[in-house]
Short mmCIF file of C-alpha atoms in Angstrom, two decimals:
data_model
loop_
_atom_site.label_atom_id
_atom_site.label_comp_id
_atom_site.label_asym_id
_atom_site.label_seq_id
_atom_site.Cartn_x
_atom_site.Cartn_y
_atom_site.Cartn_z
CA UNK A 1073 -2.99 3.65 17.65
CA UNK A 1074 -2.83 7.39 16.95
CA UNK A 1075 -5.88 9.66 16.94
CA UNK A 1076 -5.58 10.29 13.20
CA UNK A 1077 -5.48 6.53 12.57
CA UNK A 1078 -8.56 6.11 14.74
CA UNK A 1079 -10.44 8.76 12.79
CA UNK A 1080 -9.40 7.22 9.47
CA UNK A 1081 -10.37 3.74 10.63
CA UNK A 1082 -13.81 4.95 11.71
CA UNK A 1083 -14.27 6.67 8.36
CA UNK A 1084 -13.32 3.49 6.51
CA UNK A 1085 -15.66 1.40 8.63
CA UNK A 1086 -18.54 3.75 7.94
CA UNK A 1087 -17.73 4.51 4.34
CA UNK A 1088 -17.02 3.08 0.92
CA UNK A 1089 -14.39 3.81 -1.69
CA UNK A 1090 -13.53 7.44 -0.97
CA UNK A 1091 -11.96 6.67 2.39
CA UNK A 1092 -9.96 3.72 1.09
CA UNK A 1093 -8.64 5.89 -1.75
CA UNK A 1094 -7.62 8.46 0.88
CA UNK A 1095 -5.75 5.73 2.76
CA UNK A 1096 -4.12 4.58 -0.48
CA UNK A 1097 -2.80 8.03 -1.28
CA UNK A 1098 -1.72 8.64 2.31
CA UNK A 1099 0.73 5.74 2.54
CA UNK A 1100 1.52 4.91 -1.09
CA UNK A 1101 4.77 6.84 -1.51
CA UNK A 1102 6.31 5.53 1.71
CA UNK A 1103 5.27 1.98 0.90
CA UNK A 1104 6.70 2.14 -2.63
CA UNK A 1105 10.03 3.50 -1.39
CA UNK A 1106 10.17 0.75 1.23
CA UNK A 1107 9.16 -2.11 -1.10
CA UNK A 1108 11.51 -1.00 -3.88
CA UNK A 1109 14.42 -0.54 -1.52
CA UNK A 1110 13.94 -3.59 0.66
CA UNK A 1111 12.75 -6.17 -1.88
CA UNK A 1112 14.11 -4.68 -5.10
CA UNK A 1113 10.64 -4.53 -6.63
CA UNK A 1114 10.00 -2.46 -9.73
CA UNK A 1115 7.68 0.56 -9.43
CA UNK A 1116 4.89 -1.39 -11.15
CA UNK A 1117 5.31 -4.44 -8.92
CA UNK A 1118 5.33 -2.30 -5.78
CA UNK A 1119 2.17 -0.43 -6.87
CA UNK A 1120 0.41 -3.71 -7.65
CA UNK A 1121 1.32 -5.17 -4.25
CA UNK A 1122 0.25 -2.01 -2.42
CA UNK A 1123 -3.12 -1.99 -4.16
CA UNK A 1124 -3.67 -5.62 -3.16
CA UNK A 1125 -2.60 -4.83 0.40
CA UNK A 1126 -5.12 -1.98 0.58
CA UNK A 1127 -7.90 -4.26 -0.71
CA UNK A 1128 -6.99 -7.03 1.77
CA UNK A 1129 -6.95 -4.44 4.58
CA UNK A 1130 -10.36 -3.12 3.53
CA UNK A 1131 -11.89 -6.60 3.42
CA UNK A 1132 -10.43 -7.52 6.80
CA UNK A 1133 -11.72 -4.35 8.40
CA UNK A 1134 -15.16 -4.60 6.87
CA UNK A 1135 -15.63 -8.29 7.63
CA UNK A 1136 -14.68 -7.72 11.26
CA UNK A 1137 -11.60 -9.94 11.01
CA UNK A 1138 -9.60 -7.03 12.35
CA UNK A 1139 -11.33 -5.54 15.32
CA UNK A 1140 -8.33 -3.77 16.76
CA UNK A 1141 -5.04 -2.49 15.40
CA UNK A 1142 -2.40 -2.44 18.10
CA UNK A 1143 0.10 -0.06 16.55
CA UNK A 1144 -0.80 1.81 13.39
CA UNK A 1145 -2.61 1.34 10.11
CA UNK A 1146 0.71 1.92 8.34
CA UNK A 1147 2.39 -0.94 10.24
CA UNK A 1148 -0.51 -3.21 9.43
CA UNK A 1149 -0.41 -2.32 5.72
CA UNK A 1150 3.34 -2.97 5.61
CA UNK A 1151 2.80 -6.37 7.24
CA UNK A 1152 0.13 -7.33 4.70
CA UNK A 1153 2.36 -6.03 1.91
CA UNK A 1154 5.27 -8.09 3.16
CA UNK A 1155 3.08 -11.18 3.23
CA UNK A 1156 1.94 -10.54 -0.34
CA UNK A 1157 5.52 -9.96 -1.47
CA UNK A 1158 6.55 -13.26 0.11
CA UNK A 1159 3.85 -15.00 -1.95
CA UNK A 1160 4.99 -13.16 -5.05
CA UNK A 1161 8.64 -13.97 -4.59
CA UNK A 1162 7.79 -17.57 -3.70
CA UNK A 1163 9.61 -17.24 -0.43
CA UNK A 1164 12.94 -16.23 -1.88
CA UNK A 1165 15.66 -17.52 0.46
CA UNK A 1166 17.26 -14.08 0.52
CA UNK A 1167 14.34 -12.65 2.48
CA UNK A 1168 13.52 -15.70 4.59
CA UNK A 1169 14.62 -14.12 7.84
CA UNK A 1170 12.57 -11.04 7.13
CA UNK A 1171 9.41 -13.02 6.62
CA UNK A 1172 10.01 -15.03 9.76
CA UNK A 1173 9.63 -11.77 11.68
CA UNK A 1174 5.93 -11.46 10.81
CA UNK A 1175 3.88 -11.18 13.94
CA UNK A 1176 0.47 -10.07 12.78
CA UNK A 1177 -2.44 -12.33 12.10
CA UNK A 1178 -3.09 -11.05 8.61
CA UNK A 1179 -6.04 -13.00 7.23
CA UNK A 1180 -4.67 -12.96 3.72
CA UNK A 1181 -6.70 -15.50 1.82
CA UNK A 1182 -5.26 -18.97 1.36
CA UNK A 1183 -4.16 -19.12 -2.27
CA UNK A 1184 -4.83 -22.88 -2.56
CA UNK A 1185 -8.48 -22.42 -1.53
CA UNK A 1186 -8.85 -19.69 -4.09
CA UNK A 1187 -7.36 -21.69 -6.95
CA UNK A 1188 -9.48 -24.76 -6.10
CA UNK A 1189 -12.60 -22.62 -6.33
CA UNK A 1190 -11.38 -20.39 -9.14
CA UNK A 1191 -13.45 -21.57 -12.10
CA UNK A 1192 -16.71 -21.39 -10.17
CA UNK A 1193 -15.86 -17.92 -8.87
CA UNK A 1194 -15.06 -16.75 -12.38
CA UNK A 1195 -18.44 -18.00 -13.57
CA UNK A 1196 -20.12 -15.95 -10.85
CA UNK A 1197 -18.11 -12.90 -11.86
CA UNK A 1198 -19.36 -13.24 -15.44
CA UNK A 1199 -22.93 -13.51 -14.20
CA UNK A 1200 -22.45 -10.43 -12.03
CA UNK A 1201 -21.29 -8.50 -15.05
CA UNK A 1202 -24.67 -9.25 -16.64
CA UNK A 1203 -26.62 -8.31 -13.51
CA UNK A 1204 -27.95 -4.76 -13.67
CA UNK A 1205 -28.41 -2.08 -11.06
CA UNK A 1206 -29.61 -1.59 -8.39
CA UNK A 1207 -28.88 -5.29 -7.76
CA UNK A 1208 -25.13 -4.96 -8.28
CA UNK A 1209 -24.99 -1.94 -5.97
CA UNK A 1210 -27.07 -3.63 -3.27
CA UNK A 1211 -24.94 -6.79 -3.35
CA UNK A 1212 -21.74 -4.74 -3.20
CA UNK A 1213 -22.98 -2.66 -0.29
CA UNK A 1214 -24.06 -5.73 1.63
CA UNK A 1215 -21.38 -8.33 0.90
CA UNK A 1216 -18.32 -6.17 0.19
CA UNK A 1217 -18.83 -2.85 1.97
CA UNK A 1218 -20.77 -4.63 4.75
CA UNK A 1219 -23.35 -1.92 5.17
CA UNK A 1220 -26.32 -2.51 7.43
CA UNK A 1221 -29.74 -2.93 5.77
CA UNK A 1222 -30.72 0.50 7.17
CA UNK A 1223 -27.73 2.13 5.47
CA UNK A 1224 -28.38 0.24 2.24
CA UNK A 1225 -32.01 1.42 2.29
CA UNK A 1226 -30.73 5.00 2.52
CA UNK A 1227 -28.16 4.49 -0.26
CA UNK A 1228 -30.60 3.00 -2.77
CA UNK A 1229 -33.63 5.03 -1.68
CA UNK A 1230 -35.61 2.05 -0.40
CA UNK A 1231 -38.57 2.65 1.89
CA UNK A 1232 -36.92 0.94 4.84
CA UNK A 1233 -34.51 -1.82 5.88
CA UNK A 1234 -37.07 -4.59 5.35
CA UNK A 1235 -37.74 -3.48 1.81
CA UNK A 1236 -34.01 -3.28 1.15
CA UNK A 1237 -33.54 -6.77 2.59
CA UNK A 1238 -36.27 -8.16 0.32
CA UNK A 1239 -34.56 -6.43 -2.63
CA UNK A 1240 -31.23 -7.97 -1.62
CA UNK A 1241 -32.76 -11.46 -1.48
CA UNK A 1242 -34.33 -10.98 -4.90
CA UNK A 1243 -30.95 -9.88 -6.26
CA UNK A 1244 -29.24 -12.98 -4.90
CA UNK A 1245 -31.90 -15.19 -6.46
CA UNK A 1246 -31.45 -13.32 -9.73
CA UNK A 1247 -27.71 -13.86 -9.60
CA UNK A 1248 -28.17 -17.53 -8.74
CA UNK A 1249 -30.52 -17.98 -11.69
CA UNK A 1250 -28.13 -16.22 -14.04
CA UNK A 1251 -25.28 -18.41 -12.88
CA UNK A 1252 -27.20 -21.65 -13.23
CA UNK A 1253 -28.67 -20.59 -16.59
CA UNK A 1254 -25.27 -19.80 -18.05
CA UNK A 1255 -23.20 -22.57 -16.56
CA UNK A 1256 -23.66 -26.24 -15.91
CA UNK A 1257 -24.29 -27.19 -12.31
CA UNK A 1258 -21.26 -29.44 -12.60
CA UNK A 1259 -19.06 -26.35 -12.96
CA UNK A 1260 -19.55 -25.73 -9.27
CA UNK A 1261 -18.95 -29.12 -7.76
CA UNK B 949 -31.08 -24.39 7.14
CA UNK B 950 -34.45 -24.50 5.42
CA UNK B 951 -35.33 -27.46 3.22
CA UNK B 952 -31.96 -28.99 3.75
CA UNK B 953 -30.31 -26.05 2.06
CA UNK B 954 -27.99 -23.62 3.80
CA UNK B 955 -28.83 -19.98 3.19
CA UNK B 956 -26.18 -17.57 2.00
CA UNK B 957 -25.69 -15.89 5.35
CA UNK B 958 -25.10 -19.25 7.02
CA UNK B 959 -22.49 -20.17 4.42
CA UNK B 960 -20.86 -16.78 4.94
CA UNK B 961 -20.82 -17.19 8.71
CA UNK B 962 -19.34 -20.68 8.33
CA UNK B 963 -16.61 -19.55 5.91
CA UNK B 964 -15.70 -16.56 8.06
CA UNK B 965 -15.51 -18.64 11.22
CA UNK B 966 -18.38 -16.75 12.83
CA UNK B 967 -20.42 -19.80 13.92
CA UNK B 968 -20.22 -21.04 17.45
CA UNK B 969 -18.76 -24.51 18.04
CA UNK B 970 -22.12 -26.28 18.13
CA UNK B 971 -23.35 -24.62 14.93
CA UNK B 972 -20.08 -25.32 13.15
CA UNK B 973 -20.07 -29.02 14.03
CA UNK B 974 -23.70 -29.39 12.92
CA UNK B 975 -22.97 -27.54 9.69
CA UNK B 976 -19.89 -29.64 8.88
CA UNK B 977 -21.83 -32.82 9.56
CA UNK B 978 -24.52 -31.75 7.09
CA UNK B 979 -21.90 -31.09 4.43
CA UNK B 980 -20.43 -34.57 4.80
CA UNK B 981 -23.71 -36.49 5.15
CA UNK B 982 -26.22 -34.65 2.96
CA UNK B 983 -25.34 -34.51 -0.76
CA UNK B 984 -28.00 -31.91 -1.59
CA UNK B 985 -26.85 -29.70 1.25
CA UNK B 986 -23.23 -30.08 0.15
CA UNK B 987 -24.04 -29.11 -3.46
CA UNK B 988 -25.92 -26.03 -2.35
CA UNK B 989 -23.06 -25.17 -0.01
CA UNK B 990 -20.59 -25.33 -2.92
CA UNK B 991 -22.79 -23.14 -5.11
CA UNK B 992 -23.21 -20.51 -2.40
CA UNK B 993 -19.54 -20.61 -1.56
CA UNK B 994 -18.87 -19.84 -5.23
CA UNK B 995 -21.45 -17.02 -5.18
CA UNK B 996 -19.77 -15.42 -2.19
CA UNK B 997 -16.27 -15.92 -3.58
CA UNK B 998 -17.26 -14.64 -7.02
CA UNK B 999 -18.85 -11.51 -5.53
CA UNK B 1000 -15.75 -10.90 -3.42
CA UNK B 1001 -13.48 -11.23 -6.47
CA UNK B 1002 -15.72 -9.07 -8.63
CA UNK B 1003 -15.99 -6.20 -6.15
CA UNK B 1004 -12.29 -6.50 -5.26
CA UNK B 1005 -11.49 -6.09 -8.96
CA UNK B 1006 -13.71 -3.01 -9.07
CA UNK B 1007 -11.83 -1.52 -6.13
CA UNK B 1008 -8.51 -2.40 -7.74
CA UNK B 1009 -9.57 -0.58 -10.92
CA UNK B 1010 -10.50 2.45 -8.80
CA UNK B 1011 -7.06 2.44 -7.17
CA UNK B 1012 -5.41 2.01 -10.56
CA UNK B 1013 -7.16 5.19 -11.69
CA UNK B 1014 -5.18 7.05 -9.03
CA UNK B 1015 -2.03 6.17 -10.98
CA UNK B 1016 -3.22 7.44 -14.34
CA UNK B 1017 -2.11 11.07 -14.05
CA UNK B 1018 1.48 10.01 -13.50
CA UNK B 1019 1.63 7.13 -15.96
CA UNK B 1020 -0.46 8.50 -18.82
CA UNK B 1021 0.81 9.96 -22.09
CA UNK B 1022 4.43 9.01 -21.83
CA UNK B 1023 5.25 10.62 -25.17
CA UNK B 1024 4.19 14.04 -23.88
CA UNK B 1025 6.20 13.41 -20.72
CA UNK B 1026 9.26 12.61 -22.82
CA UNK B 1027 8.88 15.89 -24.67
CA UNK B 1028 8.53 17.71 -21.38
CA UNK B 1029 11.61 15.93 -20.07
CA UNK B 1030 13.69 16.90 -23.11
CA UNK B 1031 12.40 20.45 -22.77
CA UNK B 1032 13.23 20.39 -19.07
CA UNK B 1033 16.78 19.21 -19.73
CA UNK B 1034 17.23 21.89 -22.39
CA UNK B 1035 15.81 24.49 -20.01
CA UNK B 1036 18.12 23.38 -17.24
CA UNK B 1037 21.17 23.67 -19.52
CA UNK B 1038 20.17 27.24 -20.29
CA UNK B 1039 19.63 27.76 -16.60
CA UNK B 1040 23.10 26.44 -15.76
CA UNK B 1041 24.79 28.73 -18.31
CA UNK B 1042 22.81 31.72 -17.15
CA UNK B 1043 23.32 31.05 -13.48
CA UNK B 1044 27.09 30.70 -13.97
CA UNK B 1045 27.16 34.41 -14.78
CA UNK B 1046 24.74 35.29 -12.05
CA UNK B 1047 26.17 33.16 -9.28
CA UNK B 1048 28.22 35.79 -7.43
CA UNK B 1049 25.39 38.28 -7.53
CA UNK B 1050 23.04 36.16 -5.54
CA UNK B 1051 21.47 37.85 -2.54
CA UNK B 1052 19.39 34.91 -1.39
CA UNK B 1053 20.38 33.36 1.86
CA UNK B 1054 21.62 29.78 1.56
CA UNK B 1055 20.10 29.00 4.92
CA UNK B 1056 16.68 30.22 3.81
CA UNK B 1057 16.79 28.13 0.64
CA UNK B 1058 17.88 25.09 2.64
CA UNK B 1059 15.03 25.60 5.09
CA UNK B 1060 12.57 25.88 2.22
CA UNK B 1061 13.63 22.70 0.47
CA UNK B 1062 14.79 20.44 3.28
CA UNK B 1063 12.30 17.74 4.25
CA UNK B 1064 13.33 14.81 6.48
CA UNK B 1065 13.58 11.61 4.46
CA UNK B 1066 11.45 8.73 5.80
CA UNK B 1067 12.87 5.49 7.12
CA UNK B 1068 12.48 3.10 4.21
CA UNK B 1069 14.83 0.49 5.55
CA UNK B 1070 13.72 -1.16 8.70
CA UNK B 1071 11.15 -1.72 11.34
CA UNK B 1072 8.04 -0.04 10.04
CA UNK B 1073 6.28 -3.38 9.92
CA UNK B 1074 6.48 -4.13 13.62
CA UNK B 1075 6.84 -2.36 16.85
CA UNK B 1076 9.79 -3.10 19.10
CA UNK B 1077 10.62 -2.12 22.64
CA UNK B 1078 12.76 0.98 23.23
CA UNK B 1079 15.83 -1.18 23.93
CA UNK B 1080 15.60 -3.16 20.72
CA UNK B 1081 14.92 -0.35 18.25
CA UNK B 1082 17.18 -0.40 15.21
CA UNK B 1083 19.11 2.80 14.40
CA UNK B 1084 16.69 3.37 11.50
CA UNK B 1085 13.73 3.23 13.87
CA UNK B 1086 15.48 5.58 16.27
CA UNK B 1087 15.96 7.92 13.30
CA UNK B 1088 12.28 7.56 12.45
CA UNK B 1089 11.44 8.53 16.03
CA UNK B 1090 13.46 11.72 15.48
CA UNK B 1091 15.91 10.90 18.28
CA UNK B 1092 18.77 12.01 16.05
CA UNK B 1093 21.54 12.18 18.64
CA UNK B 1094 20.88 8.63 19.74
CA UNK B 1095 20.55 7.56 16.10
CA UNK B 1096 24.00 9.02 15.35
CA UNK B 1097 25.52 7.05 18.23
CA UNK B 1098 23.95 3.78 17.07
CA UNK B 1099 24.76 4.39 13.39
CA UNK B 1100 28.36 4.98 14.46
CA UNK B 1101 28.49 1.52 16.06
CA UNK B 1102 26.92 -0.10 13.01
CA UNK B 1103 29.26 1.72 10.63
CA UNK B 1104 32.27 0.47 12.59
CA UNK B 1105 31.17 -3.04 11.58
CA UNK B 1106 30.17 -2.17 8.01
CA UNK B 1107 31.64 1.16 6.91
CA UNK B 1108 30.54 0.83 3.26
CA UNK B 1109 26.84 0.23 3.90
CA UNK B 1110 24.93 2.77 1.80
CA UNK B 1111 21.85 2.95 4.04
CA UNK B 1112 23.89 3.37 7.23
CA UNK B 1113 25.96 6.18 5.71
CA UNK B 1114 22.86 7.82 4.28
CA UNK B 1115 20.83 7.86 7.48
CA UNK B 1116 23.87 8.81 9.55
CA UNK B 1117 24.21 11.87 7.30
CA UNK B 1118 20.49 12.59 7.48
CA UNK B 1119 20.61 12.47 11.28
CA UNK B 1120 23.39 15.07 11.27
CA UNK B 1121 21.48 17.16 8.76
CA UNK B 1122 18.34 17.02 10.87
CA UNK B 1123 20.36 18.50 13.73
CA UNK B 1124 21.59 21.26 11.43
CA UNK B 1125 25.16 19.91 11.18
CA UNK B 1126 25.64 19.94 7.42
CA UNK B 1127 29.42 19.79 7.71
CA UNK B 1128 29.17 16.52 9.63
CA UNK B 1129 26.72 15.08 7.12
CA UNK B 1130 28.78 15.77 3.98
CA UNK B 1131 31.52 13.06 4.36
CA UNK B 1132 28.91 10.29 4.73
CA UNK B 1133 26.94 11.45 1.70
CA UNK B 1134 30.11 11.91 -0.37
CA UNK B 1135 31.13 8.36 0.49
CA UNK B 1136 27.85 7.07 -0.97
CA UNK B 1137 28.31 9.05 -4.17
CA UNK B 1138 30.99 6.57 -5.22
CA UNK B 1139 28.67 3.67 -4.36
CA UNK B 1140 26.54 1.56 -6.70
CA UNK B 1141 24.42 3.87 -8.87
CA UNK B 1142 21.45 1.56 -9.02
CA UNK B 1143 20.88 1.82 -5.29
CA UNK B 1144 17.40 3.12 -4.48
CA UNK B 1145 18.82 5.71 -2.11
CA UNK B 1146 21.20 7.16 -4.69
CA UNK B 1147 18.82 9.85 -5.96
CA UNK B 1148 18.03 10.99 -2.45
CA UNK B 1149 21.71 10.83 -1.49
CA UNK B 1150 22.59 13.20 -4.33
CA UNK B 1151 19.81 15.62 -3.40
CA UNK B 1152 20.68 15.76 0.29
CA UNK B 1153 24.39 16.16 -0.51
CA UNK B 1154 23.55 19.18 -2.67
CA UNK B 1155 21.45 20.60 0.17
CA UNK B 1156 24.21 19.90 2.69
CA UNK B 1157 26.74 21.70 0.46
CA UNK B 1158 24.36 24.64 0.26
CA UNK B 1159 23.83 24.83 4.00
CA UNK B 1160 27.55 24.48 4.69
CA UNK B 1161 28.27 27.36 2.29
CA UNK B 1162 29.97 25.23 -0.40
CA UNK B 1163 28.13 27.11 -3.08
CA UNK B 1164 30.06 25.90 -6.11
CA UNK B 1165 29.73 22.24 -5.14
CA UNK B 1166 26.04 22.77 -4.45
CA UNK B 1167 25.44 24.50 -7.80
CA UNK B 1168 27.24 21.74 -9.70
CA UNK B 1169 25.21 19.04 -8.03
CA UNK B 1170 21.87 20.85 -8.33
CA UNK B 1171 22.49 21.39 -12.03
CA UNK B 1172 23.35 17.69 -12.45
CA UNK B 1173 20.09 16.76 -10.73
CA UNK B 1174 18.00 19.23 -12.70
CA UNK B 1175 19.37 17.81 -15.95
CA UNK B 1176 18.72 14.21 -14.96
CA UNK B 1177 15.57 12.14 -14.65
CA UNK B 1178 15.82 12.30 -10.86
CA UNK B 1179 12.59 12.67 -8.93
CA UNK B 1180 14.25 15.75 -7.39
CA UNK B 1181 14.68 17.33 -10.83
CA UNK B 1182 11.98 19.98 -10.41
CA UNK B 1183 13.08 20.90 -6.90
CA UNK B 1184 16.68 21.23 -8.06
CA UNK B 1185 15.60 23.61 -10.80
CA UNK B 1186 13.71 25.72 -8.29
CA UNK B 1187 16.76 25.89 -6.02
CA UNK B 1188 18.92 26.99 -8.93
CA UNK B 1189 16.39 29.63 -9.82
CA UNK B 1190 16.66 31.02 -6.30
CA UNK B 1191 20.43 30.86 -6.33
CA UNK B 1192 20.66 33.06 -9.40
#
């Protein structure tokens, strides 16, 4: 992996949205040209796929599913994009050989698992919408951006990591209560 | 696992495959044998999944904001486009009278506007060994002489392929041989107009004409581009301005 990729990867690991937006703008034009040319996607379809590829990449990096990128971030993004396109095109026979070439372990979420769990997840999303700050910020920093409790304490001006952790636990309980208050328990099982 | 209930971090570790074998087996056994544990597991799985979806949607919205400047206010863009076309027609008429009085070096204009076109065809999604690189990857690696040799072999098998002709021409152009590039780009001009490379083909042909000293051909093509909706429209107008 190149030095510039290494720097960018470190910035993404340590950061939040700004770095991922930088990555998005860095590779967007090349990706769109490639996706439109190779898979005959419209501009809008290609943009949508690239945004989803960036999000999948971010989640994989942050969750530690990717601990090393052998070649380049760009290659990895293209591979995720190709995987997402194959889902979108429902494995169009025309591109079958192309998709067989995939070599990366991509960790793109299993769509069947998602759909099975969809209603319950949507209920949680509605509850999150009702949850105020700083809870929403703390939960995002911990579960999505994967910040350490020390970093979260700094971000939300908590006294220390222990205080931030207690805040995070209170926020989860708050979310749980909101979910169970709004929806029947049966919605989850 | 306090009070027969898994905590959120345990559920997360289980779902992300971060438990060791012993922990995983014990956890799975609890899910299948303890109804209360299983219900709590499902609720926490939904909490984690819902948070992931919610914050992913937030990030998606942030990325979508990056697109707004180019997609917003299409009516105003249309007006600009009409104005641009009108302006370019005026420019064409004016430059016809000015053309022979130009003092600007064609080479300098070419150098200012020429940018290598990226490989959008093949191989960016995986790395191959040096021996198995496709001609497009060789092009991407800037080994233009080798790319020309491999494109030549490929074109012998499929002489009408738009991408092969295009990147063959671009390899020649990268080496400064505009005269060699022109026949391949001209061949593509009669190809299918909906091809994604068509816009770029037209632009690089105009640049190749310019560099090779075919001023009239270059002017005609640049004026066509500047009056079209091509993504090279603005650049073509700038070139014509300099050629006046």
